[in-house]
XYZ file of C-alpha atoms in Angstrom:
403
model
C 23.882 13.453 -11.337
C 23.786 16.720 -9.395
C 22.744 18.643 -12.488
C 20.034 16.085 -13.116
C 18.686 16.520 -9.582
C 18.546 20.289 -9.970
C 16.776 19.954 -13.320
C 13.737 18.282 -11.761
C 10.396 20.102 -11.854
C 7.526 19.637 -9.423
C 5.641 17.649 -12.049
C 8.229 14.907 -11.482
C 7.272 14.745 -7.805
C 3.561 14.655 -8.669
C 3.717 11.309 -10.473
C 1.237 8.966 -8.822
C -0.149 11.618 -6.479
C -3.938 11.388 -6.029
C -6.196 14.252 -7.037
C -7.165 16.552 -4.182
C -10.446 16.064 -2.410
C -11.878 19.464 -1.746
C -14.608 21.554 -0.200
C -16.037 24.960 -0.904
C -15.110 27.615 1.635
C -18.872 27.976 2.214
C -19.309 24.312 3.205
C -20.276 23.591 6.789
C -18.017 21.929 9.349
C -20.443 18.992 9.351
C -19.854 18.565 5.610
C -16.111 18.737 6.196
C -16.439 15.975 8.809
C -18.251 13.761 6.342
C -15.429 14.109 3.817
C -12.683 13.643 6.429
C -14.221 10.461 7.808
C -14.256 8.839 4.361
C -10.877 10.116 3.185
C -7.522 8.363 3.133
C -5.839 11.725 3.710
C -5.735 13.599 7.010
C -6.454 16.903 5.268
C -9.028 18.156 2.801
C -8.381 21.238 0.680
C -10.700 24.250 0.932
C -11.412 26.300 -2.198
C -12.811 29.751 -2.757
C -14.478 30.335 -6.105
C -16.357 33.434 -7.222
C -18.342 31.474 -9.770
C -20.425 28.338 -9.892
C -18.671 25.274 -11.150
C -20.811 22.832 -13.092
C -20.245 19.219 -13.837
C -21.422 17.770 -17.112
C -24.438 16.505 -15.207
C -25.336 19.946 -13.948
C -23.963 19.581 -10.421
C -23.160 23.011 -9.022
C -20.390 23.384 -6.506
C -17.146 25.203 -5.802
C -15.523 21.803 -5.987
C -16.339 20.221 -9.334
C -15.668 20.761 -13.007
C -14.810 24.346 -13.952
C -14.487 24.632 -17.716
C -14.716 28.419 -17.718
C -12.805 29.981 -14.900
C -10.111 32.443 -13.991
C -7.222 31.088 -11.920
C -7.397 34.161 -9.708
C -11.096 33.591 -9.028
C -10.846 29.970 -7.965
C -8.068 29.012 -5.607
C -7.242 26.697 -2.758
C -7.282 28.956 0.305
C -6.348 26.434 2.969
C -6.787 22.984 4.422
C -8.646 21.462 7.354
C -8.319 18.224 9.278
C -10.010 16.477 12.184
C -7.721 18.254 14.652
C -9.115 21.628 13.549
C -12.619 20.358 14.315
C -11.598 18.887 17.674
C -9.943 22.110 18.840
C -12.942 24.112 17.621
C -15.376 21.924 19.565
C -13.228 22.294 22.706
C -14.401 25.891 23.032
C -16.849 26.159 25.932
C -19.674 27.566 23.824
C -19.338 24.744 21.296
C -19.282 22.023 23.943
C -22.710 23.204 25.068
C -24.212 22.696 21.623
C -21.916 20.869 19.179
C -24.760 20.350 16.719
C -25.043 24.117 16.302
C -21.267 24.568 16.082
C -21.043 22.029 13.258
C -23.381 24.148 11.145
C -20.814 26.958 10.978
C -18.887 27.430 7.712
C -15.618 25.550 7.420
C -13.876 28.900 6.908
C -13.912 29.458 10.699
C -11.409 26.602 11.017
C -8.828 28.048 8.636
C -5.757 29.494 10.405
C -5.213 33.203 9.874
C -1.680 32.606 8.621
C -1.007 33.577 4.987
C 1.063 31.368 2.721
C 0.482 27.954 4.303
C -1.022 26.715 1.025
C 0.359 28.076 -2.260
C -0.447 27.495 -5.933
C 2.563 26.700 -8.134
C 3.008 25.619 -11.747
C 4.121 22.076 -12.650
C 7.259 23.637 -14.167
C 8.287 25.100 -10.788
C 11.827 23.969 -9.964
C 12.753 21.772 -7.023
C 14.935 24.549 -5.612
C 12.076 27.035 -5.780
C 9.770 24.570 -4.045
C 12.253 24.084 -1.207
C 12.583 27.858 -0.854
C 8.783 28.240 -0.627
C 8.618 25.565 2.059
C 11.405 27.185 4.054
C 9.492 30.476 3.817
C 6.490 28.823 5.504
C 4.480 26.985 2.850
C 3.187 23.588 3.953
C 1.306 22.489 0.843
C 2.113 23.358 -2.760
C -0.966 22.982 -4.977
C 0.071 21.721 -8.408
C -2.094 21.113 -11.496
C -1.786 17.512 -12.636
C -0.440 17.685 -16.192
C -2.554 14.945 -17.745
C -5.714 16.568 -19.073
C -9.083 14.922 -18.814
C -10.507 14.334 -22.267
C -13.984 15.603 -23.088
C -15.093 12.009 -23.580
C -13.835 11.071 -20.112
C -15.563 14.074 -18.560
C -18.860 13.056 -20.162
C -18.682 9.541 -18.752
C -16.974 10.248 -15.436
C -19.208 10.094 -12.410
C -19.432 13.605 -10.889
C -17.674 13.921 -7.576
C -18.437 16.995 -5.447
C -15.183 16.490 -3.541
C -12.683 16.331 -6.414
C -11.494 19.627 -7.847
C -11.225 19.737 -11.633
C -10.701 23.017 -13.517
C -10.327 23.363 -17.280
C -9.983 19.612 -17.524
C -7.161 19.532 -14.976
C -7.113 17.957 -11.569
C -4.891 19.178 -8.752
C -2.642 17.491 -6.252
C -0.456 18.948 -3.543
C 3.086 18.391 -2.404
C 4.252 18.461 1.210
C 7.534 18.611 3.091
C 7.448 14.828 3.315
C 7.208 14.487 -0.480
C 10.299 16.650 -0.952
C 12.258 14.837 1.777
C 11.369 11.456 0.227
C 12.541 12.702 -3.159
C 15.846 13.944 -1.747
C 16.350 10.655 0.105
C 16.236 8.844 -3.250
C 19.343 10.844 -4.262
C 20.965 10.962 -0.832
C 24.371 9.913 -2.181
C 24.733 13.259 -3.956
C 24.911 15.007 -0.594
C 27.694 12.839 0.856
C 29.138 13.070 3.449
C 26.571 15.462 5.002
C 23.823 12.819 5.595
C 26.226 10.842 7.799
C 26.847 13.783 10.142
C 25.027 13.790 13.466
C 22.089 16.131 13.955
C 24.030 17.648 16.855
C 27.009 18.397 14.611
C 24.712 19.930 11.992
C 23.094 22.133 14.657
C 19.506 21.307 13.678
C 18.166 20.300 17.097
C 15.592 22.908 18.082
C 14.910 23.595 21.754
C 11.640 25.365 20.903
C 9.286 22.589 21.881
C 5.708 22.318 23.122
C 5.307 20.313 26.327
C 2.740 19.463 28.964
C 3.143 17.590 32.237
C 1.690 14.062 32.390
C -0.793 14.779 35.200
C -1.888 18.204 33.906
C -5.398 18.575 32.450
C -5.375 17.858 28.733
C -7.472 20.996 28.263
C -4.368 23.005 29.195
C -2.749 21.701 26.015
C -5.456 22.849 23.571
C -3.492 25.923 22.549
C -0.328 23.854 22.161
C -2.186 21.268 20.052
C -3.404 24.004 17.707
C 0.100 25.441 17.503
C 1.661 22.035 16.832
C -0.803 21.481 13.995
C 0.334 24.706 12.353
C 4.007 23.942 13.048
C 3.583 20.318 11.894
C 5.074 19.047 15.151
C 3.530 17.638 18.337
C 3.041 18.219 22.068
C 5.488 16.291 24.255
C 4.085 14.768 27.446
C 6.783 14.849 30.133
C 7.165 13.991 33.793
C 8.192 16.399 36.547
C 11.875 15.894 35.698
C 11.459 16.691 32.004
C 11.691 13.106 30.788
C 9.656 12.253 27.708
C 6.746 9.887 28.382
C 4.750 10.201 25.175
C 3.055 12.782 23.018
C -0.279 14.264 22.025
C 0.201 14.282 18.290
C -2.047 15.977 15.719
C -1.372 12.980 13.481
C -2.836 10.637 16.104
C -5.765 12.944 16.822
C -6.495 13.146 13.099
C -7.188 9.394 13.127
C -9.932 9.853 15.754
C -13.325 11.492 15.425
C -14.658 14.819 16.663
C -15.942 13.446 19.986
C -12.334 13.325 21.223
C -12.997 16.962 22.123
C -14.951 15.613 25.101
C -11.909 13.621 26.251
C -9.598 16.605 25.824
C -11.832 18.699 28.083
C -12.289 16.070 30.804
C -9.150 13.924 31.061
C -5.554 14.444 32.150
C -2.836 14.513 29.500
C -1.695 11.030 30.482
C -5.219 9.610 30.258
C -5.760 11.355 26.920
C -2.728 9.537 25.507
C -4.333 6.230 26.502
C -7.682 7.361 25.101
C -6.385 8.203 21.607
C -4.004 5.266 21.296
C -4.434 3.184 18.154
C -6.539 0.465 19.758
C -9.367 2.837 20.641
C -10.534 4.309 23.964
C -10.550 1.992 27.025
C -14.032 1.510 28.458
C -13.141 2.896 31.886
C -11.998 6.191 30.348
C -15.157 6.377 28.238
C -17.170 6.116 31.449
C -15.044 8.827 33.072
C -15.624 11.176 30.136
C -19.379 10.527 30.167
C -19.559 11.059 33.920
C -17.646 14.347 33.832
C -19.686 15.684 30.922
C -22.796 14.957 32.972
C -21.330 16.626 36.078
C -20.625 19.793 34.080
C -24.089 19.802 32.468
C -22.578 19.610 28.991
C -25.628 17.743 27.762
C -25.149 18.630 24.098
C -21.676 17.098 23.934
C -22.782 14.207 26.161
C -25.505 13.299 23.677
C -23.102 13.598 20.737
C -20.457 11.579 22.596
C -22.869 8.835 23.689
C -24.207 8.454 20.162
C -20.684 8.047 18.777
C -19.746 5.471 21.424
C -22.985 3.609 20.747
C -22.034 3.329 17.060
C -18.703 1.913 18.214
C -20.433 -0.870 20.100
C -20.343 0.595 23.630
C -23.270 1.449 25.849
C -22.568 3.756 28.786
C -25.804 2.630 30.467
C -24.496 -0.851 31.137
C -24.403 -1.629 34.866
C -22.411 -4.820 34.606
C -19.012 -3.910 36.069
C -17.553 -7.182 34.805
C -18.307 -6.059 31.258
C -15.448 -3.546 31.541
C -13.112 -5.663 29.480
C -9.444 -4.887 29.386
C -9.609 -4.824 25.582
C -10.287 -1.411 24.078
C -13.386 -0.309 22.251
C -13.586 -0.365 18.484
C -12.034 2.839 17.253
C -14.574 5.491 16.449
C -14.280 7.600 13.332
C -13.175 6.673 9.816
C -11.701 3.286 10.703
C -14.871 1.942 12.275
C -16.652 2.803 9.038
C -14.179 1.434 6.519
C -12.532 -1.250 8.674
C -9.430 -0.693 6.546
C -6.551 -0.206 8.957
C -4.197 -1.195 6.164
C -5.245 1.777 4.030
C -3.231 4.198 6.139
C -0.732 4.098 8.972
C -2.336 4.342 12.415
C -0.236 6.231 14.952
C -0.033 5.562 18.660
C 0.733 8.003 21.463
C 4.257 6.565 21.669
C 6.763 9.220 20.659
C 9.329 8.669 17.900
C 12.773 9.484 19.314
C 16.430 9.727 18.382
C 19.630 10.847 20.111
C 21.819 13.903 19.496
C 24.463 11.691 17.873
C 21.989 10.102 15.440
C 22.907 10.729 11.806
C 20.804 12.960 9.588
C 19.915 10.145 7.203
C 18.873 7.867 10.087
C 16.528 10.529 11.456
C 15.129 11.149 7.967
C 14.293 7.472 7.575
C 12.740 7.370 11.055
C 10.422 10.266 10.312
C 9.431 9.000 6.869
C 8.781 5.439 8.061
C 6.470 6.710 10.805
C 4.820 9.334 8.553
C 5.653 12.280 10.800
C 7.389 15.590 10.097
C 9.599 15.511 13.185
C 11.542 13.318 15.601
C 12.030 14.040 19.315
C 15.629 14.166 20.566
C 16.356 12.660 23.982
C 19.372 11.802 26.116
C 20.082 8.290 27.399
C 18.054 9.014 30.549
C 15.014 9.979 28.385
C 15.397 13.656 29.239
C 13.927 15.667 26.401
C 16.543 17.716 24.561
C 14.608 19.096 21.615
C 13.117 18.260 18.246
C 14.290 17.876 14.640
C 11.821 18.716 11.870
C 11.668 18.234 8.111
C 12.075 21.991 7.800
C 15.376 21.791 9.710
C 16.530 19.001 7.414
C 15.567 20.923 4.277
C 17.717 23.856 5.388
C 20.748 21.554 5.413
C 20.014 20.190 1.943
C 19.262 23.659 0.562
C 22.646 24.917 1.732
C 24.370 21.944 0.122
C 22.474 22.450 -3.135
C 23.900 25.958 -3.291
C 27.386 24.458 -3.589
C 26.471 22.164 -6.501
C 24.140 24.543 -8.364
């Protein structure tokens, strides 16, 4: 059984994975928003190609069919999500005129950190993949083995957001995919999965926090960092007890106008604003009022238009119309109305205790579709965090003994 596990290639993990939706590195942020709001994935891949890719219908794009290409000339250079856009719009100059900011190329959103997204062959071993992830890779771009036939290409409707090169589509693998795969063979690692995370020494004290009453704008840097680290920002009280979190995963389920809330609300109010039910009407009014006070008319117009599409009018004078029920959620869900398509996160933090077993924490993280779990004491005092990367280190060490 152990030998069988080690014999697996990445192509085995790619079974059933959807083809990547993608953008050219020269696309605008506005174009990226359009793709993100209609996607079932939080991220869209960004590709750089030194040639023009043509579909059979003549569509030219860096994200399309590429029958004649060089692998080195056409590569995935990164990924973007709604959180990248939100943090970008939080810059003072972009709040003044968001419509101008959205015309910038999507390349300005890409983090200047090499190796976050790497191309690998389908024959790449599981061990090699784990090593790449532990070295800092977050997404491994893998060609899907099944080739598109010429007949299929001729009849397939061209899609400017699906990357197909030489008849091959691409998918990508994440830390979560590898952890899920290892969980399916968890018995091979016995008794390690039953050990507590404290015993294994994988609780990290390097955490990002912000105080509940502090301005949410003070957390912008931490939000950007947590996105790169695939963690979150803990919201704590004055005694260091965990109250909730400002999670990139939750923000990714919102739309770009959340930037206005980040710049005008406290951290505690922002948690309520981005919760899964949608922003409460009283907080929407607060955001609108503060944007007006600061003469951020460009963002105010963009914000008001988005709220109007969600069924809310900030010009209403009827105080009794401030219902306790939240507004319809703006962004991709208000367009598709398909909450069941993906898990919707709340601002409630996922927690465990130092004595929780490794396998229990793994299941917690996977079931909530996050890459981490907060660790707290019985009095809710925040101790640290456990990440998928920490877990993979344990499994990698154990694999060394059975290799």
